[in-house]
XYZ file of C-alpha atoms in Angstrom:
573
model
C -0.019 0.166 -0.215
C 1.782 3.761 -1.300
C 2.601 6.014 1.936
C 0.447 8.629 2.590
C 2.563 12.725 2.301
C 1.059 15.254 4.258
C -0.105 17.954 2.831
C 2.552 21.666 4.047
C 0.913 24.559 5.313
C 2.961 27.157 3.696
C 2.104 30.693 5.298
C 2.877 33.612 2.624
C 3.836 37.447 3.983
C 2.459 40.321 2.607
C 5.948 42.275 1.017
C 6.023 45.804 1.816
C 5.282 46.684 -1.495
C 2.995 44.223 -3.071
C 2.816 45.774 -6.166
C 6.772 45.348 -7.111
C 6.733 42.267 -5.614
C 7.637 39.303 -7.980
C 7.543 36.896 -5.178
C 6.657 36.226 -1.413
C 7.831 35.849 1.628
C 6.924 32.231 2.429
C 7.663 29.583 5.366
C 6.004 26.543 6.719
C 3.924 26.282 9.533
C 3.227 22.458 9.710
C 4.236 19.823 6.904
C 3.509 16.749 8.931
C 0.668 16.227 10.089
C -2.252 16.891 7.751
C -3.242 15.214 4.864
C -6.622 15.928 2.627
C -7.318 19.483 4.000
C -10.726 20.998 2.616
C -11.329 23.937 4.538
C -8.538 26.497 6.217
C -10.512 28.735 8.693
C -9.255 31.695 10.285
C -9.823 32.612 13.158
C -9.417 35.668 16.000
C -10.080 34.946 19.467
C -7.865 37.763 21.464
C -9.078 40.802 20.594
C -8.337 43.005 18.002
C -4.929 42.556 18.474
C -5.382 38.940 18.577
C -3.273 36.962 16.359
C -4.998 35.199 13.743
C -5.715 31.358 14.421
C -6.254 28.911 12.110
C -9.011 25.683 12.213
C -8.154 23.255 10.298
C -10.356 20.256 8.686
C -8.373 18.177 7.705
C -9.133 14.039 7.458
C -6.725 13.631 11.442
C -10.202 15.426 11.980
C -10.545 19.679 13.412
C -7.310 20.756 14.854
C -6.184 24.322 16.361
C -3.451 26.187 15.344
C -2.003 29.330 16.614
C 0.804 30.611 17.331
C 2.194 30.772 21.362
C 5.470 30.846 22.562
C 7.162 31.799 18.992
C 6.576 28.342 18.201
C 2.638 27.081 16.073
C 0.830 24.906 18.768
C -1.766 21.503 17.551
C -4.390 21.350 19.854
C -6.273 18.614 18.981
C -10.518 19.374 18.779
C -12.083 15.851 17.977
C -11.025 12.997 15.321
C -14.421 13.389 13.159
C -15.872 11.424 10.903
C -14.117 7.767 12.093
C -12.516 6.036 9.965
C -14.706 2.710 8.955
C -12.320 -0.622 8.670
C -13.369 -0.877 5.071
C -11.768 2.713 4.067
C -8.919 2.349 2.531
C -6.068 6.075 3.041
C -5.040 5.970 -0.443
C -8.691 5.361 -2.964
C -8.910 7.211 -5.408
C -12.918 6.039 -6.827
C -15.961 5.874 -6.674
C -16.244 9.780 -6.169
C -12.992 11.205 -4.437
C -12.156 7.919 -2.307
C -12.299 6.623 1.239
C -12.912 10.297 3.474
C -13.176 11.230 7.198
C -11.965 13.476 9.279
C -13.426 17.227 8.913
C -14.858 18.595 5.426
C -15.220 22.440 7.275
C -15.486 23.387 10.410
C -16.585 27.384 12.126
C -16.211 28.645 15.827
C -19.683 30.273 17.857
C -19.282 32.293 20.000
C -21.572 31.783 23.539
C -22.181 34.633 26.328
C -18.615 35.712 26.951
C -16.767 32.613 25.673
C -15.995 33.524 22.544
C -14.793 30.243 21.617
C -17.353 27.881 23.146
C -18.625 25.763 20.204
C -17.472 23.874 16.830
C -19.471 23.600 14.773
C -18.407 21.227 11.789
C -19.402 19.313 9.070
C -17.898 15.708 8.356
C -15.764 14.068 6.884
C -14.624 15.905 2.823
C -17.879 16.766 1.623
C -19.307 15.901 4.788
C -22.728 14.277 5.537
C -21.810 14.893 9.248
C -23.690 18.159 11.302
C -21.914 17.901 13.981
C -21.741 20.674 17.718
C -18.397 20.221 19.748
C -19.525 21.570 23.458
C -16.490 21.954 25.944
C -16.705 19.602 29.002
C -14.566 22.146 31.325
C -14.200 26.253 29.955
C -11.171 28.250 28.798
C -9.506 27.312 25.295
C -6.554 25.798 26.926
C -6.718 22.176 28.445
C -10.420 22.091 26.996
C -11.894 18.851 26.544
C -14.864 18.302 23.774
C -17.316 16.234 23.265
C -18.259 15.486 19.671
C -22.687 15.866 19.031
C -23.507 15.043 15.941
C -26.504 16.787 15.369
C -28.025 15.798 11.937
C -26.748 12.937 8.442
C -28.216 14.028 5.625
C -27.010 12.648 2.209
C -28.665 8.974 -0.043
C -27.616 6.044 0.535
C -24.375 6.605 -1.956
C -23.321 10.289 -0.426
C -23.622 7.799 3.456
C -20.507 5.396 1.558
C -17.940 8.825 2.170
C -16.325 9.047 -1.203
C -16.716 12.557 -0.934
C -20.562 12.949 -2.737
C -22.398 13.896 0.368
C -24.664 17.061 0.063
C -23.127 18.955 2.669
C -19.565 21.388 1.595
C -19.738 24.501 4.219
C -20.183 26.462 7.575
C -20.067 29.456 9.198
C -20.832 30.637 12.176
C -21.772 34.097 13.192
C -25.101 35.825 15.059
C -27.298 36.627 12.891
C -30.633 37.093 15.972
C -28.916 39.737 17.417
C -29.250 37.690 20.788
C -25.462 38.292 21.401
C -25.369 33.740 20.903
C -23.763 31.966 17.315
C -26.476 30.633 15.423
C -24.587 28.270 12.317
C -25.608 28.135 8.974
C -24.839 25.215 6.972
C -24.772 24.605 2.550
C -25.851 21.797 1.084
C -25.705 21.181 -2.438
C -28.175 18.163 -3.325
C -28.237 14.211 -4.053
C -25.398 12.219 -6.022
C -26.021 9.467 -7.246
C -24.079 7.267 -9.364
C -24.907 4.424 -11.547
C -23.149 1.484 -12.391
C -19.786 2.159 -13.696
C -19.813 4.986 -10.406
C -20.487 7.915 -13.092
C -22.530 10.580 -11.860
C -26.076 10.573 -13.080
C -26.801 14.011 -13.440
C -29.213 16.067 -10.028
C -33.046 16.768 -10.915
C -33.488 20.806 -10.969
C -35.283 22.137 -8.317
C -36.087 21.498 -4.532
C -34.831 18.685 -3.396
C -34.092 18.416 0.893
C -30.062 17.628 -0.262
C -30.567 21.234 -1.024
C -30.868 24.625 -0.327
C -29.548 26.879 3.842
C -29.732 25.169 7.147
C -30.470 27.481 10.636
C -29.285 25.837 13.108
C -29.517 27.412 16.622
C -27.728 26.258 20.072
C -30.556 25.908 22.762
C -28.640 23.990 25.025
C -24.402 24.560 24.535
C -23.917 21.584 27.340
C -26.825 19.356 25.591
C -26.080 20.080 22.302
C -28.733 21.137 22.018
C -30.410 23.055 18.976
C -32.891 24.448 16.877
C -33.217 24.077 12.889
C -34.215 25.660 9.898
C -33.796 26.286 6.059
C -33.543 29.318 5.324
C -33.496 28.344 1.493
C -34.080 26.242 -0.332
C -31.495 26.486 -3.538
C -28.477 24.638 -3.996
C -25.961 26.030 -2.596
C -21.659 25.897 -2.190
C -20.177 28.469 -0.055
C -21.728 31.334 1.919
C -20.479 34.504 1.979
C -22.219 37.013 5.115
C -22.048 40.602 5.238
C -24.333 43.214 6.114
C -25.694 43.562 2.212
C -29.264 44.803 2.967
C -27.858 48.125 4.628
C -29.831 46.730 7.958
C -27.102 47.026 10.278
C -28.096 42.581 9.932
C -25.930 40.369 9.027
C -26.690 39.149 5.728
C -26.576 36.301 3.498
C -24.983 35.290 -0.428
C -25.070 31.892 -1.682
C -23.567 30.248 -5.041
C -25.207 27.627 -6.022
C -22.773 23.571 -6.741
C -21.462 23.129 -10.203
C -18.824 20.602 -11.165
C -18.056 19.575 -14.648
C -18.212 15.284 -14.053
C -18.610 15.128 -10.109
C -22.824 17.305 -9.147
C -23.462 19.336 -11.718
C -26.170 21.826 -10.847
C -28.948 22.949 -13.541
C -28.908 26.811 -14.338
C -27.082 27.328 -11.064
C -28.266 30.711 -9.504
C -25.600 32.971 -7.036
C -28.646 34.553 -4.635
C -28.695 37.852 -1.640
C -31.137 36.889 1.258
C -31.116 39.279 3.441
C -31.636 38.565 7.047
C -35.258 39.111 8.377
C -34.671 36.841 11.662
C -36.039 38.433 15.373
C -34.815 38.242 19.055
C -35.507 34.951 19.836
C -35.052 34.256 23.683
C -33.430 30.727 25.100
C -33.574 28.978 28.005
C -31.911 26.020 28.892
C -34.303 22.804 30.238
C -33.150 19.727 32.129
C -36.830 18.001 31.721
C -36.259 13.949 30.090
C -38.274 15.166 27.235
C -37.023 17.866 24.980
C -38.445 19.651 22.363
C -37.955 21.404 19.182
C -37.941 22.531 15.868
C -36.313 21.453 13.097
C -36.894 22.039 9.167
C -40.180 22.662 10.092
C -41.403 19.777 11.460
C -40.325 19.232 15.335
C -37.704 17.416 17.107
C -38.185 15.439 20.638
C -34.984 14.364 21.902
C -35.355 11.768 24.622
C -33.351 10.695 27.631
C -33.275 6.924 28.082
C -35.221 5.565 29.621
C -33.667 3.690 32.400
C -32.296 6.526 33.242
C -35.509 8.364 34.105
C -37.522 7.558 37.627
C -40.687 8.399 36.967
C -43.656 8.623 33.915
C -43.145 12.063 31.697
C -45.067 12.793 28.599
C -45.657 14.458 26.103
C -48.486 16.453 24.095
C -47.304 16.313 20.030
C -50.700 17.004 17.432
C -53.997 16.172 16.873
C -55.050 14.646 13.509
C -58.225 12.118 12.409
C -59.302 12.389 16.140
C -56.969 10.914 17.723
C -54.712 13.510 19.671
C -50.972 12.250 19.996
C -48.140 12.846 22.354
C -44.273 11.003 22.987
C -43.853 9.161 26.670
C -41.422 7.943 28.412
C -41.836 4.888 30.727
C -38.689 3.776 33.576
C -37.728 0.284 33.305
C -41.045 -1.792 34.629
C -43.387 1.369 34.457
C -46.533 1.112 34.044
C -48.814 2.102 31.063
C -52.608 2.973 32.711
C -54.795 2.871 29.066
C -57.987 3.617 28.739
C -60.468 1.535 26.782
C -60.393 2.251 22.622
C -56.374 4.489 23.538
C -53.815 3.444 20.829
C -50.349 3.227 21.523
C -46.884 2.242 19.575
C -44.002 1.342 20.971
C -41.279 3.629 19.436
C -38.498 1.580 22.022
C -37.952 -1.017 24.282
C -40.838 -3.043 24.774
C -44.458 -3.591 27.090
C -46.101 -6.812 28.049
C -49.669 -7.567 29.480
C -49.192 -11.025 30.074
C -48.534 -12.724 27.208
C -49.089 -9.868 24.972
C -45.191 -8.131 23.945
C -44.588 -5.329 22.106
C -41.768 -4.177 19.978
C -41.190 -1.286 17.241
C -41.207 -3.856 14.532
C -44.155 -5.855 16.082
C -44.111 -9.367 15.295
C -44.177 -10.909 12.590
C -43.318 -9.348 8.451
C -46.370 -8.893 6.366
C -48.941 -9.951 5.325
C -49.581 -9.837 9.732
C -51.502 -7.289 11.047
C -52.364 -5.990 14.731
C -54.320 -3.560 16.505
C -52.729 -0.739 18.742
C -55.800 -0.665 20.735
C -55.188 -1.456 24.056
C -58.525 -2.883 25.259
C -58.387 -0.674 28.546
C -55.824 -2.773 30.412
C -52.205 -2.010 31.545
C -48.897 -2.642 30.600
C -45.507 -2.755 32.392
C -42.650 -1.477 30.790
C -39.930 -3.773 30.433
C -36.023 -4.343 30.908
C -34.899 -1.888 29.177
C -38.185 0.873 29.656
C -40.408 1.787 27.101
C -41.065 5.464 24.343
C -44.522 5.320 23.173
C -47.335 7.008 21.373
C -50.191 7.218 22.598
C -52.979 7.308 20.285
C -56.489 8.871 21.910
C -59.270 9.172 20.742
C -60.982 12.862 21.101
C -64.383 12.342 19.014
C -65.928 9.499 17.591
C -65.047 7.031 14.809
C -63.935 9.835 11.982
C -63.711 9.514 7.794
C -63.482 12.348 5.850
C -65.016 13.018 1.955
C -61.622 16.154 1.254
C -58.221 16.541 3.376
C -58.757 20.428 3.833
C -60.815 18.544 6.269
C -59.638 16.223 8.647
C -58.656 17.908 12.381
C -55.562 18.878 12.466
C -53.876 20.920 15.593
C -50.101 20.716 16.697
C -50.178 20.705 20.730
C -46.398 20.157 20.007
C -45.573 23.421 22.538
C -42.413 25.365 22.027
C -43.615 28.505 23.195
C -41.404 28.207 27.047
C -37.451 27.853 25.060
C -38.758 31.447 22.875
C -39.329 29.492 18.701
C -41.378 29.594 16.609
C -42.712 27.273 14.944
C -45.564 26.889 12.972
C -48.797 25.264 12.808
C -48.460 21.122 10.579
C -51.352 20.347 8.106
C -51.996 18.715 4.892
C -50.229 19.654 1.995
C -50.932 17.860 -2.013
C -48.433 15.032 -2.461
C -48.301 17.026 -6.519
C -47.058 20.601 -4.910
C -43.860 18.375 -2.815
C -40.237 18.296 -4.434
C -40.917 14.129 -5.730
C -44.582 15.039 -6.405
C -44.130 15.092 -9.506
C -45.981 11.188 -11.006
C -48.620 12.367 -9.230
C -50.513 15.063 -10.949
C -54.138 15.383 -10.149
C -53.938 12.799 -7.538
C -56.071 12.620 -4.099
C -52.829 12.081 -2.073
C -52.238 14.272 1.063
C -49.282 15.073 3.531
C -47.802 15.938 6.429
C -45.028 15.841 8.072
C -44.126 15.342 11.036
C -41.653 14.790 13.470
C -38.715 13.610 14.681
C -37.768 11.411 17.880
C -33.097 11.330 19.232
C -31.908 10.300 22.506
C -30.553 13.256 23.397
C -26.627 11.795 25.004
C -25.906 10.875 21.369
C -28.479 12.948 18.479
C -29.092 9.365 17.823
C -32.024 9.045 15.542
C -35.114 5.758 16.640
C -37.840 6.820 14.045
C -39.630 10.292 12.181
C -43.619 10.432 11.621
C -45.401 11.459 9.191
C -49.291 11.767 8.313
C -50.395 10.833 4.480
C -54.749 10.607 3.381
C -55.385 9.849 0.094
C -58.932 9.258 -1.921
C -61.167 6.728 -2.981
C -59.178 4.365 -5.591
C -55.474 6.662 -5.143
C -52.665 4.739 -5.953
C -49.670 6.106 -4.026
C -46.741 5.117 -6.259
C -45.000 1.568 -6.312
C -41.832 2.171 -4.469
C -38.918 0.250 -3.654
C -37.085 2.885 -1.573
C -33.634 3.041 -3.103
C -32.652 5.117 -1.306
C -33.739 5.271 2.085
C -32.485 3.345 4.872
C -35.387 3.198 8.116
C -37.957 0.091 8.511
C -41.363 1.778 8.138
C -44.403 0.822 9.528
C -48.257 2.064 8.689
C -51.143 2.577 11.532
C -54.412 3.718 9.776
C -56.320 6.014 11.784
C -59.634 6.242 9.255
C -60.249 3.869 6.457
C -62.800 6.154 4.705
C -62.237 3.808 1.038
C -63.503 0.654 2.540
C -60.665 -1.455 1.785
C -57.296 0.638 1.795
C -54.305 -0.808 2.829
C -50.803 -1.756 1.412
C -50.090 -3.359 -1.897
C -47.009 -5.471 -2.269
C -45.415 -6.676 -6.088
C -46.075 -10.717 -5.181
C -42.662 -12.318 -4.922
C -41.610 -13.450 -8.212
C -43.369 -10.390 -9.992
C -40.272 -8.047 -11.227
C -42.836 -5.464 -12.235
C -46.855 -4.454 -12.166
C -49.088 -4.262 -14.595
C -51.730 -4.702 -12.799
C -53.283 -4.888 -9.215
C -53.718 -9.183 -9.596
C -49.832 -8.893 -8.895
C -49.501 -6.664 -5.779
C -50.630 -8.760 -2.130
C -53.229 -6.225 -0.975
C -54.302 -5.969 2.558
C -56.446 -3.854 4.230
C -55.793 -1.981 7.335
C -58.712 -1.453 10.014
C -58.472 2.423 11.771
C -55.462 1.613 14.580
C -54.115 -1.138 12.779
C -50.698 -2.065 11.771
C -49.372 -3.688 9.232
C -46.119 -6.189 9.879
C -42.470 -4.884 7.681
C -42.001 -5.063 4.781
C -38.609 -5.347 4.045
C -36.394 -7.729 3.756
C -35.260 -10.354 6.701
C -32.729 -12.655 6.396
C -32.151 -16.155 8.427
C -31.163 -14.243 12.129
C -34.476 -11.808 11.527
C -32.103 -8.847 10.330
C -33.167 -6.385 7.697
C -30.998 -7.454 4.601
C -29.234 -4.071 2.947
C -28.465 -3.862 -0.480
C -24.450 -2.115 -1.880
C -25.319 1.161 -1.321
C -26.693 -0.061 2.925
C -30.606 0.979 1.983
C -32.665 -1.481 3.737
C -34.151 -3.560 1.055
C -37.410 -4.334 0.782
C -40.015 -5.425 -2.349
C -42.320 -2.873 -3.984
C -44.942 -1.414 -2.373
C -47.710 1.294 -2.195
C -50.141 2.529 -0.208
C -53.351 1.482 -2.639
C -56.541 3.219 -2.078
C -59.735 1.454 -1.830
C -63.907 1.892 -3.247
C -65.170 3.695 -0.740
C -66.778 7.302 -0.297
C -64.483 8.272 1.775
C -60.293 8.768 2.802
C -57.271 6.856 3.635
C -55.444 8.531 6.413
C -52.805 7.318 8.064
C -49.719 7.610 10.167
C -46.205 6.128 8.499
C -42.981 5.761 11.121
C -40.078 5.093 9.500
C -36.820 3.914 12.233
C -33.655 3.603 12.883
C -32.641 -0.068 11.307
C -28.404 1.156 12.590
C -30.177 1.012 16.773
C -31.100 -2.218 18.371
C -34.465 -0.554 19.090
């Protein structure tokens, strides 16, 4: 295996007469410790007269390089994205080869600490939006804790071969509260064909394009809020008072590199800062709500860490009040008749009735999530559950606009804003071009994550479909989750999940599908392929492997309303 040669960091000194100089004097700062440097961020921490220092984002992670006592000193903040056993230090393809460490970083101020946290994008052309927070105070001899706030990318991009959608991070105080927020630039989805050639991206919005705005809520715990403030492809961001209103505005440029990622019609855009002050209030509660890109995000303590049960209301949909609950080991969960309960993590049991997040049987099995008025006890690992409480008669609706929806997720105590959640026509969403004219609607949603390491547990969203609507056969080839649906209103009579029959490769009619109707408050067994141990089968890009399937509405006059839960397949639920 060829040796990887370190990259020199060179300092050029501006000559006294720049215009007449034939060359600039140079000196090597470091030529031993860094390889594959993607970003060098200049920072000044000792006031306006202090010396400049650098945050180096490289394969070695995030490093503070500063001049002190007449020598350059190197403080390692963290290693960033760890190297995987499969990765090689001298690989050059697919993409640009294997990458680990960090790709971009900036330093955020909080209170009177100019070096309070470090926002990073890991690794090179990254997938992980992270922050390092201090476990002690000051600039010297600091210990840092890394929090992974988000993981972005298609399955190909998550292989960490330089194809990731993230490209730039910058910290600044955008809302004038004295604390720095940070922005993350996302250029878009990059997938490759069977020859590992990049596939041109589609024009228009995509979840992996845009600019994300992260605001610290509880820095010690690494809890942030997040909003999407731009939808277009973004490669780099420049900030300044461009609008003359005394606020930090931003300019973004789209990403277009030949034979790599070629954004159709890339543009340079000016975004004027319209933010208003939002008070920040840390919380010590076992359940912490925050805003997350026009959705709710709930951070949860590990069930074994709590002494008593906890509850947080989320939303009312289709005459069900849905809340998230946290129960310690052995905790008693008292339920009223007709209450629904769905386990997200751990288990609950009532004699022989044992309930787990992914159920006990695969498709085509269906199981009620109702309780018949009994009580359950949380298992040895405790439990995180959704409770669905009827707040009216069993409802059916002819139009999605008439389905009752009320967001009960409360963020006012944190000084945060979240627009009321509502159903949107799928044809108006970024992926909805094939559903023009169909009575098919979507409403997102909530993320559920552990507070200690920010690991995703599950994501929840809602759908409606009208009479005989075919919601589109798909196999989640671009997703990494295990999906379960729960029916809230079977308005079309026999609507439910359809799965392409074994041996079929392409559907020509409904006879090619196995169909299972879902009654009210029933869930279906998971559809993903399993190995002999019951574990999800993965494809070459690590996506969970599914047969083609769809929601197929029935012939009744009203709407089907259902809830989708997308579980993280990389953790033991």
